[in-house]
Each structure stands twice: as structure tokens, then as C-alpha cells.
Amino acid sequence: MPIYKAPTRDTRFVLNEVLRLEQYGNLPGFENTGADMVDTVVEECGKFAAEVLAPINLSGDQEGCTRHPDGSVTTPAGFKEAFQLYREAGWGTLAAPQEFGGQGMPHVLGFVVEEFVATANQAWGMYPGLTAGAISAILAKGSPEQQAKYLPRMIAGEWTGTMNLTEPHCGTDLGLIRTRAVPNADGSYAITGTKIFISAGEHDMSENIIHLVLAKTPGAPESSKGISLFIVPKVLVNDDGSLGERNAVSCGSIEHKMGIHGNATCVMNYDGATGWMVGEENKGLAAMFIMMNAARLGVGIQGLAQAEAAYQNAVQYAQDRRQGRALTGPAEPQEKADPLFVHPDVRRMLMDAKAFTEGMRAFYLWGGLLVDLSHKAASEEERQTADDMISLLTPVLKGYGTDKGFDTCVQMQQVFGGHGYIEEWGMSQFVRDARIAQIYEGTNGIQAMDLVGRKLAQNGGRAVQAFFAEVDAACAAAKSQPELEQLAAQVERANGELKAATMWFMQNGMTQPNNVGAGAHHYMHIMGIVALGLMWLKMGAVAVEAIAGGSADKAFYEAKLVTARYFGQRYTPDAGALRRKIEAGSEAMMELPVEAFLRA
């Protein structure tokens, strides 16, 4: 049976000591983010995740969801009961606006809940996770009437939400969608079409599901400029808020997937279902992107989450499993063999995982704080700066976070040797569940192209220049501390590689667009390395200060410094190799005719 313990100490360290949430106490929503409140939220959510969700993760994977002849879907045993406990505890209301029944806490604390839930049980966490995305879209683009009608019940967890984009013939190219929305006399629309890959599309955990559906109205442009967004409830809602008749929307089947078996990924059929437009006609894609951007941050957290779960289990196994002797001589001569921990190659994998998970946790929590500051910072300039930064980094959080998250899961499975390939140990589930995060909410290739093709040039490169400056400042500050001097030089060098790659794109991308596409993935990974390097500089600075101040938790801070040193030695050198790949251009990549790829 896999284990899970929420990393509460590490999370509190980032929130209270690195980000210092208390300093924002004058901003709306941050009034109650003192260390005591933060610690309470972190610890209690950690207990819920470990005690309620983790025990039904493996069983949920094995049982999966069941579609019945009437189109209804039953989730695995314990899922519905866990959702009731989640709802009663108010975890879904934590960062939601108070005017609709939420607690109004900062998004950065909501991100903590997302991590702990996803680590304990990713498939289960997708039900409230998709709901949060739907809430964000309705908040941003819904009418006051729509907000009043749907948001209180969704925030309370009585109703859940979905996003319906993909169709059998189109994925990323949403301009090709065929779902139609025909106006009715009463101002509603009749929605007809089929959507696929709809996470949490049908289930038994809530009494209603609010689908957000992309469709085209009659005469709309056939491109992505002709897409509108519609609210289509599973059960129609009466004017008084009570539930009325079942809408003409149904689950045609459940997809048979590699992982996340506990989540009902559905083919959804809309047969003249009644829906209501959200926002302006033909502006639906912009509204859906609000939901997708929120979801992409959540998916980046999922990359970390599965890596964290796999890491914890690999550490436990490396302690318990005895195999061979240490290269320097028996570490425990009284035993027949030494623990796996004595072997450098096992240490390599575990240290890679430790450096990534702790760095990535700081990265996404900083991202959560930027989301908050983009809305609530005291000045317009501060809000704009935060918005610039999180917009730039969202594809990196999603793309780099899930690429490295999957790689980490595979390496942690490797620690188990043959046992990692046996289902009862649970490691294969972490690998299978992590794999989807690189694909959905925009594949990581799309994230890389969004970063390089759109985000770098926005506002004359204002955001990326701010990022460079942030890293340069952290490096300069760290050079004055002997414990961080080497790491500062390594991160500074990696940031230099990122700057050089950026310049190369500027010089070689305009005339040859394929150069951009050929190097985008590598660029995203360089930025991920530099971003985590920035986090390790920030964490290292806090650790140095804590040790100098005589902290009683000296071992924790010393481990941070060793891990920071490891990150500098083992992660930052990759930036140079990735830059050289970028500068190889696209000629050889694009030269061969399709026929040359076929085997004779």
C-alpha cells in the first residue's frame, strides 16, 4: 500500500519564511494570513489529504468509474463520501470570493489545497479542480444573474463544473469545432454536438453539473473567432434556484485511459440541450482561456504532486530494501546487505527528485502569490508587474513542471527495481497518472509555443526582461554569502544561457519561424531550470539566515543548503546544452520528406 504524508513543514517554510505572506496583511484577503493561520490551514488540509483521500487512491485506480445503461456514472467506492467530507470542511470555499459564499483567502493557500489533494488522489482531485476552473470563468465573464444563480452552489460544492472544448475531429485547433448553438425564443440556445475527453463529465458526487461548452452560433465565422461559450447544466435550474428537469445532455461513454481511472473522462452528447451564452457572442475562446489558464496552473501542480508521492514512496523503499554493499565498504556490517540508500546511483535519483519537488513547490507557491498580487496589490504598477510575470511563467509552470514531474515518477519507479513494475506497490499508478498532465489543458508543445511565440514578445518583452532582472538581483545578493556564492554563479550562468537563447530567437525566428518551433521546448526547459534556480537562491538565503540565528531546526535548513548546492551542480549545466540545441536551428529537423520516415 503506497504511503503519503503531506509535506507540511516544507510548505510552511515557503509560505511563512520565503514568501513571507504576513507582509501582505494590508491587502484584501491577506488579513488572516499570519503564520498561525497559515500553519492551521496547511496542517489540517494535510491531514485530510493523507487520511481521507490517499487511502482510496489505489483502490479508485483499480475499480475505476462505471457507466450504467441510463448514461449515469458511479465513481469508485469512497469517492462520494470523501467529497461530502471535503464539502463539509469547506476546502473548496477557501480562496473563493466571499460574496458568493467563499472564505476570500488568497489563491496561494488554495494552491496548497490543490497540491495536497492531487498528491493524495489526483483522479479524485479533478472533480473539485474542474469546478474551480468553471467558477473562475463565470466570475470573469458571467452576467450578474448567472453568477448569482450558479456560483454559490458551485462554491459550496453542491454542484460541480466542467469545461467542454475538444471534439472527435479537433483538439488544439478549436476553430474546427462543429457543436452548434441555435437561438431559442426565450434567449436561451439549443446546443447540439459531441465533446470528448471531458473530465468529470458525469458522476454521482454532486446533484448537478454545470458544463461550460464551446459552440458556434448560426453564421459565425468558421475560425476560432466564431466561438461562443455557454452554460449548459446537467439539470435545469428553476428561477427560485431549485432543480427542475433533466437537460438533454448525456454521457455516451467513458474513455478507457492509461491513468486517472478514478475520474470519469466522458464522451458528452448534447442533443438540443438548453444553454445560456456566457459573455459576448463569438468571444467564447477568450472566456474559456480564463478557465484554461487557471487549469494550467493546477496541472503544473499535478506534475509536482505525482512526483512528490512517488518520491516519498521511493525514499521509504530505499530505507527498507537491502541490496549489495556500499562502494566504500559495508555500511552496516552486522546485516547481510546495506540499504539502497548507500548506492550513489540511487542517491542520484532521490536527490534529483528532492531538488525538483522542493524547488517546484516554491515555484508554484510564488506563482500563486503572483496571481493574488495581480488582483490585489496596492498599486496599478505592482498589479501589472505581477500579471506580466505570472502570464509569462504559466506555460513554464505547466510544461516544465509536468515534464519533470513525469520524469521524476519514472526515476522513483526505477528505485524499486522490478517491484516498481508490480501494481501492488503503486508506483506504476504514479507514472500513469502523471503522464496525462503533459497532455491535457494544452500539450506541453503548445505550452512551449505559447511561451516563445506569444509571451516573450508581449509588451515589447516587458515580462521576460523583468524575469531576467529578478534573477540577476537574486544572484547578486547571494554572491555576498559564502554558502550561496557557487550556486549564484551557476544560476547566473544559466540565466545567461536563457538570455542568449532569447536573443537567438529574435535574430533567427522572424525570417525562419520553424526555428522558433524547433527550439521552443528546449527554451521552456531552460526557463524552468532558471526559475527553480531562483527559488533555490531564495530558499538558500532564508536557510543561511536561520542557521546564523541559531534555529532549533538546524538540520532542516542545512538540508536545504545541501539540496541547493546539488541543484546548482546537477541541474543548471543542462541550460547550456539546451541552448546549443536551440541554436542548431530547424534545417535538419524539417528537411526530410514524409516518405523518409516510413519503414520500407
XYZ file of N, CA, C and O in Angstrom, residues 22-155:
536
model
N 2.907 37.200 5.665
C 2.493 38.199 6.661
C 2.713 39.630 6.176
O 1.984 40.547 6.569
N 3.692 39.839 5.307
C 3.992 41.200 4.860
C 2.890 41.779 3.985
O 2.868 42.986 3.723
N 1.969 40.930 3.526
C 0.878 41.404 2.673
C -0.429 41.570 3.452
O -1.501 41.659 2.865
N -0.326 41.629 4.762
C -1.513 41.691 5.606
C -2.411 42.889 5.368
O -3.578 42.889 5.763
N -1.885 43.916 4.684
C -2.698 45.100 4.396
C -3.545 44.940 3.130
O -4.367 45.816 2.820
N -3.354 43.842 2.403
C -4.085 43.640 1.156
C -5.356 42.829 1.391
O -5.416 41.997 2.304
N -6.384 43.052 0.580
C -7.634 42.299 0.733
C -7.392 40.796 0.625
O -6.702 40.325 -0.283
N -7.962 40.067 1.564
C -7.828 38.621 1.573
C -6.637 38.119 2.363
O -6.580 36.952 2.753
N -5.665 39.003 2.628
C -4.459 38.598 3.341
C -4.530 38.952 4.832
O -3.561 38.744 5.553
N -5.661 39.482 5.267
C -5.758 39.942 6.652
C -5.469 38.822 7.657
O -4.946 39.073 8.749
N -5.828 37.598 7.297
C -5.696 36.479 8.234
C -4.633 35.478 7.803
O -4.759 34.277 8.040
N -3.574 35.981 7.157
C -2.544 35.065 6.679
C -1.291 35.127 7.546
O -0.168 34.959 7.042
N -1.487 35.332 8.822
C -0.367 35.226 9.742
C 0.099 33.784 9.825
O -0.576 32.853 9.369
N 1.258 33.583 10.429
C 1.842 32.247 10.478
C 0.913 31.236 11.142
O 0.829 30.078 10.707
N 0.204 31.635 12.169
C -0.679 30.696 12.874
C -1.795 30.204 11.961
O -2.101 29.002 11.927
N -2.419 31.125 11.220
C -3.497 30.728 10.325
C -2.964 29.878 9.177
O -3.574 28.863 8.807
N -1.849 30.298 8.606
C -1.248 29.521 7.526
C -0.933 28.109 7.997
O -1.238 27.116 7.323
N -0.332 28.005 9.183
C 0.027 26.689 9.706
C -1.209 25.818 9.912
O -1.189 24.612 9.632
N -2.287 26.424 10.386
C -3.520 25.670 10.621
C -4.088 25.126 9.314
O -4.454 23.952 9.216
N -4.158 25.998 8.309
C -4.688 25.565 7.012
C -3.832 24.443 6.436
O -4.343 23.412 5.975
N -2.509 24.624 6.475
C -1.600 23.636 5.897
C -1.705 22.304 6.628
O -1.812 21.237 6.000
N -1.678 22.344 7.933
C -1.697 21.098 8.704
C -3.031 20.364 8.568
O -3.060 19.138 8.398
N -4.132 21.096 8.651
C -5.439 20.443 8.581
C -5.717 19.881 7.197
O -6.263 18.785 7.053
N -5.334 20.617 6.166
C -5.530 20.092 4.826
C -4.628 18.881 4.592
O -5.030 17.911 3.934
N -3.427 18.929 5.142
C -2.531 17.786 5.032
C -3.124 16.542 5.659
O -3.011 15.434 5.102
N -3.762 16.701 6.803
C -4.408 15.553 7.453
C -5.559 15.016 6.601
O -5.719 13.801 6.444
N -6.371 15.919 6.059
C -7.497 15.483 5.238
C -7.005 14.687 4.034
O -7.517 13.614 3.719
N -5.984 15.216 3.365
C -5.470 14.543 2.174
C -4.900 13.174 2.509
O -5.157 12.184 1.810
N -4.115 13.112 3.581
C -3.449 11.861 3.935
C -4.412 10.823 4.507
O -4.265 9.623 4.245
N -5.407 11.280 5.272
C -6.274 10.335 5.987
C -7.547 9.977 5.235
O -8.096 8.884 5.422
N -8.014 10.874 4.361
C -9.279 10.632 3.653
C -9.049 10.253 2.191
O -9.658 9.296 1.695
N -8.188 10.991 1.506
C -8.036 10.799 0.057
C -6.999 9.749 -0.325
O -7.224 8.954 -1.238
N -5.862 9.746 0.338
C -4.807 8.800 -0.033
C -5.247 7.339 0.096
O -4.917 6.523 -0.778
N -6.009 6.967 1.128
C -6.394 5.554 1.254
C -7.285 5.030 0.131
O -7.388 3.815 -0.051
N -7.939 5.918 -0.624
C -8.812 5.446 -1.712
C -8.201 5.718 -3.091
O -8.882 5.589 -4.104
N -6.920 6.060 -3.114
C -6.280 6.340 -4.399
C -6.021 5.055 -5.182
O -6.424 4.929 -6.345
N -5.352 4.091 -4.579
C -5.037 2.839 -5.267
C -6.306 2.067 -5.602
O -6.464 1.552 -6.718
N -7.246 1.999 -4.654
C -8.497 1.272 -4.903
C -9.317 1.953 -5.993
O -9.963 1.287 -6.818
N -9.288 3.277 -6.020
C -10.001 4.013 -7.068
C -9.420 3.741 -8.432
O -10.143 3.633 -9.435
N -8.082 3.617 -8.498
C -7.416 3.299 -9.758
C -7.817 1.908 -10.232
O -8.056 1.681 -11.423
N -7.896 0.966 -9.307
C -8.219 -0.417 -9.661
C -9.687 -0.589 -10.042
O -10.014 -1.357 -10.948
N -10.571 0.137 -9.353
C -12.006 -0.011 -9.622
C -12.464 0.816 -10.815
O -13.226 0.347 -11.666
N -12.012 2.053 -10.905
C -12.425 2.935 -11.979
C -13.876 3.367 -11.849
O -14.560 3.071 -10.858
N -14.358 4.085 -12.856
C -15.744 4.558 -12.882
C -16.596 3.616 -13.734
O -16.103 2.970 -14.651
N -17.883 3.579 -13.419
C -18.803 2.686 -14.123
C -19.927 3.480 -14.753
O -20.615 4.243 -14.063
N -20.092 3.307 -16.058
C -21.236 3.914 -16.747
C -22.361 2.893 -16.822
O -22.152 1.743 -17.193
N -23.567 3.341 -16.484
C -24.737 2.471 -16.473
C -25.553 2.681 -17.750
O -25.369 3.676 -18.470
N -26.453 1.725 -18.080
C -27.224 1.823 -19.329
C -27.993 3.130 -19.502
O -28.218 3.583 -20.635
N -28.401 3.760 -18.385
C -29.134 5.022 -18.495
C -28.214 6.228 -18.688
O -28.682 7.373 -18.737
N -26.900 5.997 -18.796
C -25.951 7.083 -19.000
C -25.380 7.657 -17.716
O -24.466 8.483 -17.769
N -25.888 7.230 -16.576
C -25.349 7.714 -15.311
C -24.007 7.041 -15.026
O -23.683 5.990 -15.584
N -23.210 7.663 -14.165
C -21.869 7.168 -13.859
C -21.694 7.085 -12.354
O -22.052 8.009 -11.615
N -21.121 5.973 -11.907
C -20.802 5.779 -10.499
C -19.288 5.861 -10.320
O -18.538 5.201 -11.046
N -18.839 6.666 -9.378
C -17.412 6.790 -9.089
C -16.974 5.650 -8.171
O -17.800 4.950 -7.578
N -15.670 5.426 -8.035
C -15.190 4.320 -7.197
C -15.648 4.447 -5.738
O -15.992 5.537 -5.262
N -15.611 3.331 -5.048
C -16.029 3.289 -3.641
C -15.251 4.308 -2.819
O -14.030 4.408 -2.923
N -15.970 5.064 -2.027
C -15.368 6.041 -1.132
C -15.237 7.433 -1.709
O -15.053 8.397 -0.965
N -15.338 7.560 -3.040
C -15.160 8.874 -3.654
C -16.269 9.838 -3.247
O -16.009 10.999 -2.908
N -17.498 9.382 -3.312
C -18.633 10.249 -2.996
C -18.596 10.677 -1.532
O -18.840 11.851 -1.196
N -18.277 9.743 -0.649
C -18.205 10.051 0.775
C -17.064 11.027 1.071
O -17.204 11.936 1.901
N -15.937 10.860 0.374
C -14.816 11.788 0.560
C -15.188 13.195 0.100
O -14.788 14.194 0.712
N -15.962 13.277 -0.985
C -16.377 14.587 -1.476
C -17.303 15.271 -0.479
O -17.241 16.493 -0.290
N -18.134 14.492 0.188
C -19.014 15.054 1.211
C -18.181 15.634 2.358
O -18.468 16.726 2.861
N -17.143 14.929 2.774
C -16.271 15.425 3.840
C -15.512 16.670 3.391
O -15.339 17.616 4.166
N -15.069 16.687 2.156
C -14.385 17.849 1.578
C -15.311 19.059 1.595
O -14.905 20.169 1.968
N -16.552 18.837 1.198
C -17.535 19.917 1.152
C -17.835 20.431 2.561
O -17.887 21.644 2.798
N -18.016 19.518 3.514
C -18.339 19.918 4.886
C -17.185 20.689 5.531
O -17.416 21.606 6.331
N -15.960 20.322 5.174
C -14.800 21.012 5.739
C -14.571 22.378 5.104
O -13.806 23.193 5.630
N -15.216 22.631 3.965
C -15.102 23.931 3.308
C -13.824 24.143 2.532
O -13.466 25.288 2.222
N -13.139 23.056 2.152
C -11.870 23.236 1.440
C -12.063 23.903 0.088
O -11.219 24.674 -0.366
N -13.170 23.639 -0.563
C -13.425 24.252 -1.861
C -13.783 25.730 -1.788
O -13.740 26.438 -2.801
N -14.132 26.209 -0.606
C -14.515 27.613 -0.448
C -13.338 28.506 -0.065
O -13.475 29.726 -0.042
N -12.190 27.920 0.222
C -11.082 28.640 0.846
C -10.721 29.931 0.115
O -10.685 31.013 0.712
N -10.446 29.839 -1.198
C -9.995 31.008 -1.951
C -11.097 31.620 -2.801
O -10.836 32.526 -3.599
N -12.335 31.168 -2.627
C -13.457 31.696 -3.407
C -13.943 33.018 -2.821
O -13.797 33.269 -1.619
N -14.534 33.897 -3.651
C -14.967 35.222 -3.162
C -16.077 35.123 -2.122
O -16.981 34.292 -2.219
N -16.002 36.004 -1.154
C -16.947 35.976 -0.035
C -18.373 36.288 -0.463
O -19.323 35.764 0.127
N -18.534 37.109 -1.504
C -19.894 37.497 -1.893
C -20.710 36.324 -2.430
O -21.943 36.403 -2.516
N -20.032 35.227 -2.750
C -20.747 34.037 -3.227
C -20.575 32.851 -2.282
O -20.767 31.708 -2.671
N -20.207 33.143 -1.037
C -20.125 32.085 -0.037
C -18.737 31.548 0.217
O -18.578 30.596 0.990
N -17.710 32.138 -0.408
C -16.348 31.680 -0.175
C -15.731 32.340 1.039
O -16.324 33.214 1.673
N -14.519 31.907 1.375
C -13.821 32.469 2.525
C -12.924 33.649 2.149
O -12.421 34.343 3.030
N -12.686 33.845 0.857
C -11.918 35.000 0.416
C -10.448 34.973 0.770
O -9.790 36.016 0.784
N -9.903 33.794 1.027
C -8.473 33.691 1.348
C -7.648 33.796 0.062
O -8.166 33.631 -1.037
N -6.342 34.024 0.171
C -5.513 34.161 -1.028
C -5.454 32.882 -1.855
O -5.542 31.770 -1.320
N -5.265 33.061 -3.168
C -5.127 31.911 -4.063
C -3.937 31.041 -3.686
O -3.955 29.824 -3.906
N -2.894 31.652 -3.142
C -1.705 30.875 -2.818
C -2.026 29.783 -1.804
O -1.459 28.686 -1.864
N -2.971 30.027 -0.898
C -3.387 28.981 0.039
C -4.279 27.952 -0.652
O -4.228 26.767 -0.332
N -5.074 28.421 -1.601
C -5.863 27.481 -2.386
C -4.973 26.540 -3.169
O -5.305 25.349 -3.364
N -3.814 27.031 -3.610
C -2.871 26.179 -4.339
C -2.306 25.078 -3.438
O -2.002 23.983 -3.904
N -2.142 25.386 -2.161
C -1.685 24.359 -1.214
C -2.682 23.214 -1.170
O -2.310 22.031 -1.204
N -3.967 23.569 -1.087
C -5.012 22.542 -1.079
C -4.931 21.714 -2.362
O -5.029 20.474 -2.328
N -4.741 22.391 -3.489
C -4.651 21.670 -4.765
C -3.496 20.675 -4.758
O -3.626 19.542 -5.238
N -2.339 21.088 -4.230
C -1.204 20.169 -4.217
C -1.476 18.948 -3.349
O -1.296 17.800 -3.771
N -1.915 19.184 -2.114
C -2.112 18.066 -1.192
C -3.172 17.100 -1.718
O -3.022 15.885 -1.629
N -4.249 17.654 -2.268
C -5.316 16.813 -2.808
C -4.807 16.011 -4.005
O -5.043 14.796 -4.109
N -4.114 16.665 -4.928
C -3.630 15.982 -6.128
C -2.588 14.923 -5.798
O -2.528 13.878 -6.456
N -1.762 15.168 -4.788
C -0.755 14.179 -4.415
C -1.411 12.959 -3.802
O -1.036 11.822 -4.101
N -2.394 13.190 -2.961
C -3.078 12.081 -2.294
C -3.935 11.288 -3.262
O -4.041 10.057 -3.147
N -4.558 11.983 -4.238
C -5.507 11.284 -5.122
C -5.828 12.194 -6.306
O -6.816 12.937 -6.289
N -4.998 12.120 -7.342
C -5.154 13.037 -8.472
C -6.495 12.876 -9.169
O -7.136 13.865 -9.533
N -6.938 11.645 -9.389
C -8.201 11.422 -10.098
C -9.363 12.039 -9.335
O -10.243 12.675 -9.926
N -9.378 11.877 -8.021
C -10.443 12.466 -7.195
C -10.358 13.993 -7.247
O -11.383 14.680 -7.370
N -9.148 14.522 -7.154
C -8.977 15.969 -7.098
C -9.435 16.693 -8.335
O -9.679 17.905 -8.303
N -9.591 15.969 -9.439
C -10.037 16.615 -10.670
C -11.501 17.048 -10.604
O -11.906 17.963 -11.317
N -12.302 16.416 -9.775
C -13.717 16.817 -9.673
C -13.844 18.234 -9.103
O -14.442 19.105 -9.751
N -13.280 18.524 -7.928
C -13.320 19.931 -7.476
C -12.403 20.842 -8.282
O -12.662 22.041 -8.389
N -11.337 20.287 -8.867
C -10.419 21.116 -9.636
C -11.058 21.717 -10.871
O -10.882 22.902 -11.169
N -11.806 20.897 -11.621
C -12.515 21.416 -12.797
C -13.592 22.412 -12.385
O -13.869 23.385 -13.096
N -14.195 22.182 -11.239
C -15.217 23.102 -10.742
C -14.624 24.480 -10.490
O -15.221 25.508 -10.835
N -13.422 24.503 -9.901
C -12.768 25.791 -9.630
C -12.500 26.547 -10.919
O -12.650 27.774 -10.976
N -12.115 25.832 -11.973
C -11.891 26.493 -13.249
C -13.159 27.070 -13.823
O -13.174 28.192 -14.360
N -14.254 26.317 -13.732
C -15.541 26.814 -14.224
C -15.993 28.036 -13.435
O -16.533 29.001 -13.998
N -15.752 28.013 -12.145
C -16.106 29.161 -11.304
C -15.343 30.401 -11.774
O -15.919 31.497 -11.876
N -14.053 30.239 -12.081
C -13.245 31.395 -12.492
C -13.768 32.004 -13.787
O -13.775 33.230 -13.948
N -14.223 31.163 -14.714
C -14.747 31.679 -15.983
C -16.067 32.423 -15.771
O -16.294 33.486 -16.360
N -16.947 31.876 -14.951
C -18.229 32.534 -14.693
C -18.009 33.839 -13.924
O -18.685 34.848 -14.168
N -17.048 33.836 -13.004
C -16.721 35.068 -12.284
C -16.255 36.160 -13.236
O -16.605 37.331 -13.088
N -15.449 35.776 -14.219
C -14.854 36.761 -15.120
C -15.813 37.237 -16.194
O -15.831 38.420 -16.547
N -16.645 36.330 -16.740
C -17.442 36.672 -17.911
C -18.945 36.491 -17.733
O -19.721 36.949 -18.588
N -19.376 35.846 -16.678
C -20.799 35.621 -16.490
C -21.551 36.889 -16.120
O -20.987 37.820 -15.541
N -22.830 36.925 -16.455
C -23.671 38.061 -16.061
C -23.932 37.994 -14.562
O -23.775 36.934 -13.941
N -24.341 39.112 -13.950
C -24.688 39.067 -12.526
C -25.741 38.014 -12.215
O -25.682 37.363 -11.163
N -26.694 37.835 -13.122
C -27.741 36.829 -12.908
C -27.148 35.423 -12.939
O -27.514 34.568 -12.119
N -26.254 35.170 -13.880
C -25.616 33.853 -13.956
C -24.750 33.594 -12.724
O -24.757 32.491 -12.166
N -24.043 34.609 -12.297
C -23.199 34.444 -11.124
C -24.031 34.122 -9.887
O -23.696 33.213 -9.113
N -25.133 34.848 -9.714
C -25.993 34.615 -8.558
C -26.651 33.245 -8.611
O -26.882 32.603 -7.584
N -26.948 32.782 -9.806
C -27.669 31.523 -9.979
C -26.784 30.306 -9.753
O -27.221 29.307 -9.157
N -25.543 30.376 -10.200
C -24.696 29.184 -10.200
C -23.568 29.194 -9.179
O -23.241 28.141 -8.610
N -22.945 30.339 -8.955
C -21.718 30.349 -8.177
C -21.883 29.913 -6.722
O -21.053 29.128 -6.227
N -22.900 30.363 -5.974
C -22.988 29.923 -4.579
C -23.041 28.407 -4.427
O -22.378 27.835 -3.545
N -23.795 27.743 -5.283
C -23.939 26.285 -5.173
C -22.662 25.577 -5.644
O -22.305 24.513 -5.136
N -21.980 26.152 -6.625
C -20.729 25.554 -7.096
C -19.623 25.744 -6.063
O -18.848 24.818 -5.792
N -19.530 26.928 -5.492
C -18.518 27.193 -4.472
C -18.752 26.321 -3.242
O -17.811 25.801 -2.640
